[in-house]
Short mmCIF file of C-alpha atoms in Angstrom, two decimals:
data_model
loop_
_atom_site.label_atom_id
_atom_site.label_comp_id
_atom_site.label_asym_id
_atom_site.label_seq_id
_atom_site.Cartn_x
_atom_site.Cartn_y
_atom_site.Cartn_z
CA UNK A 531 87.64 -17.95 17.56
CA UNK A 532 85.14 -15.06 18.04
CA UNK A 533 83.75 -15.56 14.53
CA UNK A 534 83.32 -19.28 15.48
CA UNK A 535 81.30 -18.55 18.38
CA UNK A 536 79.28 -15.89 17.12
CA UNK A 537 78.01 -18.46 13.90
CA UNK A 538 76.79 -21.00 17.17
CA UNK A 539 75.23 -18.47 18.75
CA UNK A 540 72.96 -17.66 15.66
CA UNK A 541 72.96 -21.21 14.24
CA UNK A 542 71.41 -21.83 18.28
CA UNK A 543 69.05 -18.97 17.84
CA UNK A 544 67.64 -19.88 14.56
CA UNK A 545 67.17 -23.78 16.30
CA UNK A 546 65.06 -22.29 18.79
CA UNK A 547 63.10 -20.23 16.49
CA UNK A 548 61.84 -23.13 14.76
CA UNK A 549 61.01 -25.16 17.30
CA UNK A 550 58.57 -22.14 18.78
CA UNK A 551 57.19 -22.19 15.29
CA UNK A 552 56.29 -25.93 14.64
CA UNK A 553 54.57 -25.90 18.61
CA UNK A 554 52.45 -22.60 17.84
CA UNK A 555 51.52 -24.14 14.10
CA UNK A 556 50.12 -27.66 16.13
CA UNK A 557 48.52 -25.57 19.03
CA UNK A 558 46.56 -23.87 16.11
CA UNK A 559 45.23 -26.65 14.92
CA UNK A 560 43.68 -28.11 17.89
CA UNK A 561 41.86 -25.37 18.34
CA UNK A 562 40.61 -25.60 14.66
CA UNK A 563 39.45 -29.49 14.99
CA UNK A 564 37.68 -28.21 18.63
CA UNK A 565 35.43 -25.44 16.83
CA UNK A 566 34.59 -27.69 13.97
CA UNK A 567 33.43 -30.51 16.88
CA UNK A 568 31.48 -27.85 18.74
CA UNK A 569 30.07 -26.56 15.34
CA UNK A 570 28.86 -29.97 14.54
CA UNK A 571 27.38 -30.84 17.94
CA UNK A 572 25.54 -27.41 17.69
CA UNK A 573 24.12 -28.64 14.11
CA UNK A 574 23.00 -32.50 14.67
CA UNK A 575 19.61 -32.81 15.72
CA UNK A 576 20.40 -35.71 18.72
CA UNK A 577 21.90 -32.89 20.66
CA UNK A 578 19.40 -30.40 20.05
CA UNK A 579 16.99 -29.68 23.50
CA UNK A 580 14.38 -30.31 21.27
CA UNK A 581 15.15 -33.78 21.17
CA UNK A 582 13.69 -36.24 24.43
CA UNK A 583 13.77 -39.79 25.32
CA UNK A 584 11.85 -38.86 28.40
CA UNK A 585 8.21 -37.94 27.02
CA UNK A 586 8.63 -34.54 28.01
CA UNK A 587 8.38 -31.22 25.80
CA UNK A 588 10.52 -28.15 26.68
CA UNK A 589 8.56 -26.46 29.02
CA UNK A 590 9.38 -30.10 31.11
CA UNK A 591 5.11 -30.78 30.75
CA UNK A 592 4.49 -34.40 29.75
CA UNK A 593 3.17 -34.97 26.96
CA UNK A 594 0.65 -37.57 25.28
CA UNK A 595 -0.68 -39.51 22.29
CA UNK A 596 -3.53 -37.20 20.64
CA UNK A 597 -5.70 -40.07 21.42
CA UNK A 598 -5.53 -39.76 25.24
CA UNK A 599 -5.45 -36.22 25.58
CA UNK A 600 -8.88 -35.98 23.64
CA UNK A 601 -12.08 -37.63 24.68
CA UNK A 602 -13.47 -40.65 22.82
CA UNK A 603 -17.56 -40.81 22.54
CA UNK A 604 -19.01 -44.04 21.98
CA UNK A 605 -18.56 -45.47 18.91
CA UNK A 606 -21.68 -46.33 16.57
CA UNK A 607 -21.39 -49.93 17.33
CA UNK A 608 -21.32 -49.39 21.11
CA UNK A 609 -23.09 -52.25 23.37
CA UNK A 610 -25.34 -50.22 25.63
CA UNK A 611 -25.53 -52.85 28.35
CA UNK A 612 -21.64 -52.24 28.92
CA UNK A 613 -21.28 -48.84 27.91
CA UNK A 614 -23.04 -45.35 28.79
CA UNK A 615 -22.79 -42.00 26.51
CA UNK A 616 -21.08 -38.93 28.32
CA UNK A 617 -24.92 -37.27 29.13
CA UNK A 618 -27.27 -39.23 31.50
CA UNK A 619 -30.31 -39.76 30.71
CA UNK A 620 -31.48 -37.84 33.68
CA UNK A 621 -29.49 -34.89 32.08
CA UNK A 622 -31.45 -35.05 28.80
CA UNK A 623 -34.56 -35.09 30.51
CA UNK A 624 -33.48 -31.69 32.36
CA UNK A 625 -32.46 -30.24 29.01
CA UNK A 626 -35.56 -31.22 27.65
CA UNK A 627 -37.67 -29.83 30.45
CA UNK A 628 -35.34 -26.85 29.58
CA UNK A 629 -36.48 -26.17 26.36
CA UNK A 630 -39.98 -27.00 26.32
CA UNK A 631 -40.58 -25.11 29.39
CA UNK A 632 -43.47 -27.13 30.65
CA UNK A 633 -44.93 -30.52 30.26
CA UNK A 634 -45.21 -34.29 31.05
CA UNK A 635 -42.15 -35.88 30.24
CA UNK A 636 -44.06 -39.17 28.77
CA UNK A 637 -40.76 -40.89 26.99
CA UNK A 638 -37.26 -41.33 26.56
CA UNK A 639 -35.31 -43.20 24.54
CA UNK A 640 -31.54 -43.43 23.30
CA UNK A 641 -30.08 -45.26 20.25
CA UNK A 642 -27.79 -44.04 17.05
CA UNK A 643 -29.52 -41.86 14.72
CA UNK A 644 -28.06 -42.56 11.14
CA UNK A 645 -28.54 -38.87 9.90
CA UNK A 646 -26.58 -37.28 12.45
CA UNK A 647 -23.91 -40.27 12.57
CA UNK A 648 -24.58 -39.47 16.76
CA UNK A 649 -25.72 -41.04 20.05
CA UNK A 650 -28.75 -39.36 20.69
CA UNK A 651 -31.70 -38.98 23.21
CA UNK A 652 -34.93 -38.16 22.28
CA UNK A 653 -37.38 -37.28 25.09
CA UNK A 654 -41.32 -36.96 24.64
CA UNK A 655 -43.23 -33.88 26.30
CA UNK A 656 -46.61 -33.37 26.42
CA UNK A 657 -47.45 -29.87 26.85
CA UNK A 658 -51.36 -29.49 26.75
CA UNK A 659 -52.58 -30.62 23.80
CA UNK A 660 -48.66 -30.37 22.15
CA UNK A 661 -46.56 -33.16 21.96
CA UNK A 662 -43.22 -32.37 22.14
CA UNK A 663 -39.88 -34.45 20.58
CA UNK A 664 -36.46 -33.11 21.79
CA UNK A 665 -33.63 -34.78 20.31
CA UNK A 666 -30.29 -34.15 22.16
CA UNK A 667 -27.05 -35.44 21.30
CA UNK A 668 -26.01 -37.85 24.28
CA UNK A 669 -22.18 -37.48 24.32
CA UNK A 670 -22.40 -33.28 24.01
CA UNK A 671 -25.82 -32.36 25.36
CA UNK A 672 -26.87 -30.16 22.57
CA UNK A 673 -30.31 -29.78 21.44
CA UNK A 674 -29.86 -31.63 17.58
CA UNK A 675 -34.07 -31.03 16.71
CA UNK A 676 -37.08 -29.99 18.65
CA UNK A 677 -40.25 -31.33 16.98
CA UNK A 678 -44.18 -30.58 17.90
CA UNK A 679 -47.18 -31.99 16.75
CA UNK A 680 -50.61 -31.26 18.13
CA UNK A 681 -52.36 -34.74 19.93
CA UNK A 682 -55.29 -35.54 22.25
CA UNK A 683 -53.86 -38.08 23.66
CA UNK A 684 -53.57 -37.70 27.73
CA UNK A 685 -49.79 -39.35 28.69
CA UNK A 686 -48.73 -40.08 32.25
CA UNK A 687 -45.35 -38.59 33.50
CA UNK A 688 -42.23 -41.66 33.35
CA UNK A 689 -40.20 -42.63 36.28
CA UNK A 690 -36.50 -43.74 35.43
CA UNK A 691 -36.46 -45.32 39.10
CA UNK A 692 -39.60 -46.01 39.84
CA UNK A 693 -40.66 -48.60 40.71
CA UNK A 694 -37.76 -49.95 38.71
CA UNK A 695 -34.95 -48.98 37.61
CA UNK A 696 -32.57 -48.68 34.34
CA UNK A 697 -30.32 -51.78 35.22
CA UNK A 698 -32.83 -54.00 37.35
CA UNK A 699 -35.28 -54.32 34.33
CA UNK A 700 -31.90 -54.59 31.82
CA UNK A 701 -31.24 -57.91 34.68
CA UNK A 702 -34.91 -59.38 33.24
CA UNK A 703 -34.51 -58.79 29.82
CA UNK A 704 -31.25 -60.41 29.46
CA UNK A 705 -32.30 -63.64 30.95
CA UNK A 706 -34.76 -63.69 27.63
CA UNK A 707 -32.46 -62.39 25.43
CA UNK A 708 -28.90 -61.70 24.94
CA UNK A 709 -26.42 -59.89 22.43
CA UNK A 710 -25.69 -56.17 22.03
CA UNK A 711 -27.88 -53.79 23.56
CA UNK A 712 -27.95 -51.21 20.69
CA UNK A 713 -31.10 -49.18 21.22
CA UNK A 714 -33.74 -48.52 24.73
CA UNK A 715 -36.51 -47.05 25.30
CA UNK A 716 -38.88 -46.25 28.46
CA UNK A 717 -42.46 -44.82 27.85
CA UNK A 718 -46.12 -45.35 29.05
CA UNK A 719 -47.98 -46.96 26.64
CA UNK A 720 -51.82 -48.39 26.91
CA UNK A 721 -51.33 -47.20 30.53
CA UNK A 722 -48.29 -48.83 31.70
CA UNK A 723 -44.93 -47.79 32.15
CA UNK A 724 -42.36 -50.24 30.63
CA UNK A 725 -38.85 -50.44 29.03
CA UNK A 726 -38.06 -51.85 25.55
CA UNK A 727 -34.76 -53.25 24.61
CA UNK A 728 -33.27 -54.22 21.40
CA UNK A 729 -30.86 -56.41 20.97
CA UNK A 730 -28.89 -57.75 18.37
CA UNK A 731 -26.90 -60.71 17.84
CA UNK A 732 -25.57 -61.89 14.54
CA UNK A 733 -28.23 -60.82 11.43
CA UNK A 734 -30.78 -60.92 14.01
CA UNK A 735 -32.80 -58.50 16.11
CA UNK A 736 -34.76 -58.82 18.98
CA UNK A 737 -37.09 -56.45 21.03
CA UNK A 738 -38.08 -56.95 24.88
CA UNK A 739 -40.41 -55.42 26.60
CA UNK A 740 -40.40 -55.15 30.81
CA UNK A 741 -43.44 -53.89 32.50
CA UNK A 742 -41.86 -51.92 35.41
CA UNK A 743 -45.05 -52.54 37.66
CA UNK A 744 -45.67 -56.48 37.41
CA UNK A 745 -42.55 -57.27 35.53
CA UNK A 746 -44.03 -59.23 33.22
CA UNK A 747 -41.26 -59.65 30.75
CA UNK A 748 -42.37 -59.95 26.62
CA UNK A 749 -40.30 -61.05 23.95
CA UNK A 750 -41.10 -59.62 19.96
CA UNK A 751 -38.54 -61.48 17.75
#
């Protein structure tokens, strides 16, 4: 009788045993299969904090297409009449007057030099008996060439306002002509202040002339 409950006690003991065994060998692989998911997550690049749906980088600054965080100059087949280079053409003039010093500022005028592949100004000084040529790129406002050549010619000073402005004398020559504005030009010539506009439409080109004091509008086609 003692022998026979002595074998159930151990044949009890080794049950248990087991069982403790299989539970430990399942809770240790559960805790494999959760470091290989967290190793994973860690790896794939959707759940990196690199990765945003929200435009945003990781400093949390929004960010942009190149081509809105830049500045865009006018391109070389720009209409004038509806568009305007970053410089004014009062700031060219000023730049101008900059460089040469001294002078009558006699001309102006703004269309796309070829060479360059730029927008630029190029404003007329007469400084005694040199005439100055300033070319100045209108969408940075640096100097591109300075030109003199010696002239007797006596030049009157230019007025971009008065007594008529940029956009009012535009308003004439467009009810001769229309199409894109691609060059203009204001200067005293045979003693008379006037603007010259050329336009283009199609294979053609045409040139109008405003006289700022009678407004006598001319058409050169």
């Amino acid at each position: 009788m003692a022998m026979s409950t002595v074998a159930g006690l151990a044949a009890l003991t080794l049950g248990l045993a087991g069982c403790g065994g299989s539970d430990s060998g399942n809770g240790g692989d559960e805790a494999q299969d959760s470091s290989a998911a967290s190793e994973s997550a860690e790896a794939s690049p959707a759940g990196g904090e690199d990765q945003s749906d929200d435009g945003q980088n990781d400093d949390g600054d929004e960010t942009r297409p190149a081509e809105e965080s830049s500045g865009k100059g006018l391109s070389a087949g720009a209409d004038l009449s509806k568009e305007s280079p970053a410089i004014s053409a009062e700031d060219a003039i000023k730049t101008a007057e900059e460089e040469v010093g001294n002078g009558i500022v006699h001309g102006i005028e703004l269309d796309w030099d070829d060479k360059d592949e730029a927008w630029q100004y190029e404003v007329s000084i007469l400084d005694g008996n040199t005439d100055h040529d300033v070319e100045i790129d209108a969408e940075t406002g640096k100097i591109a060439e300075h030109e003199q050549d010696s002239t007797d010619d006596k030049e009157k000073a230019i007025d971009l306002n008065d007594p008529m402005a940029f956009d009012d004398a535009l308003k004439l020559a467009q009810k001769k002509a229309d199409g894109k504005l691609v060059s203009w030009k204001l200067e005293f010539d045979d003693g008379k202040q006037e603007y010259q506009f050329d336009f283009e439409k199609g294979s053609g080109d045409v040139e109008v002339t405003v006289d700022t004091d009678s407004k006598r509008v001319s058409v050169d086609d």
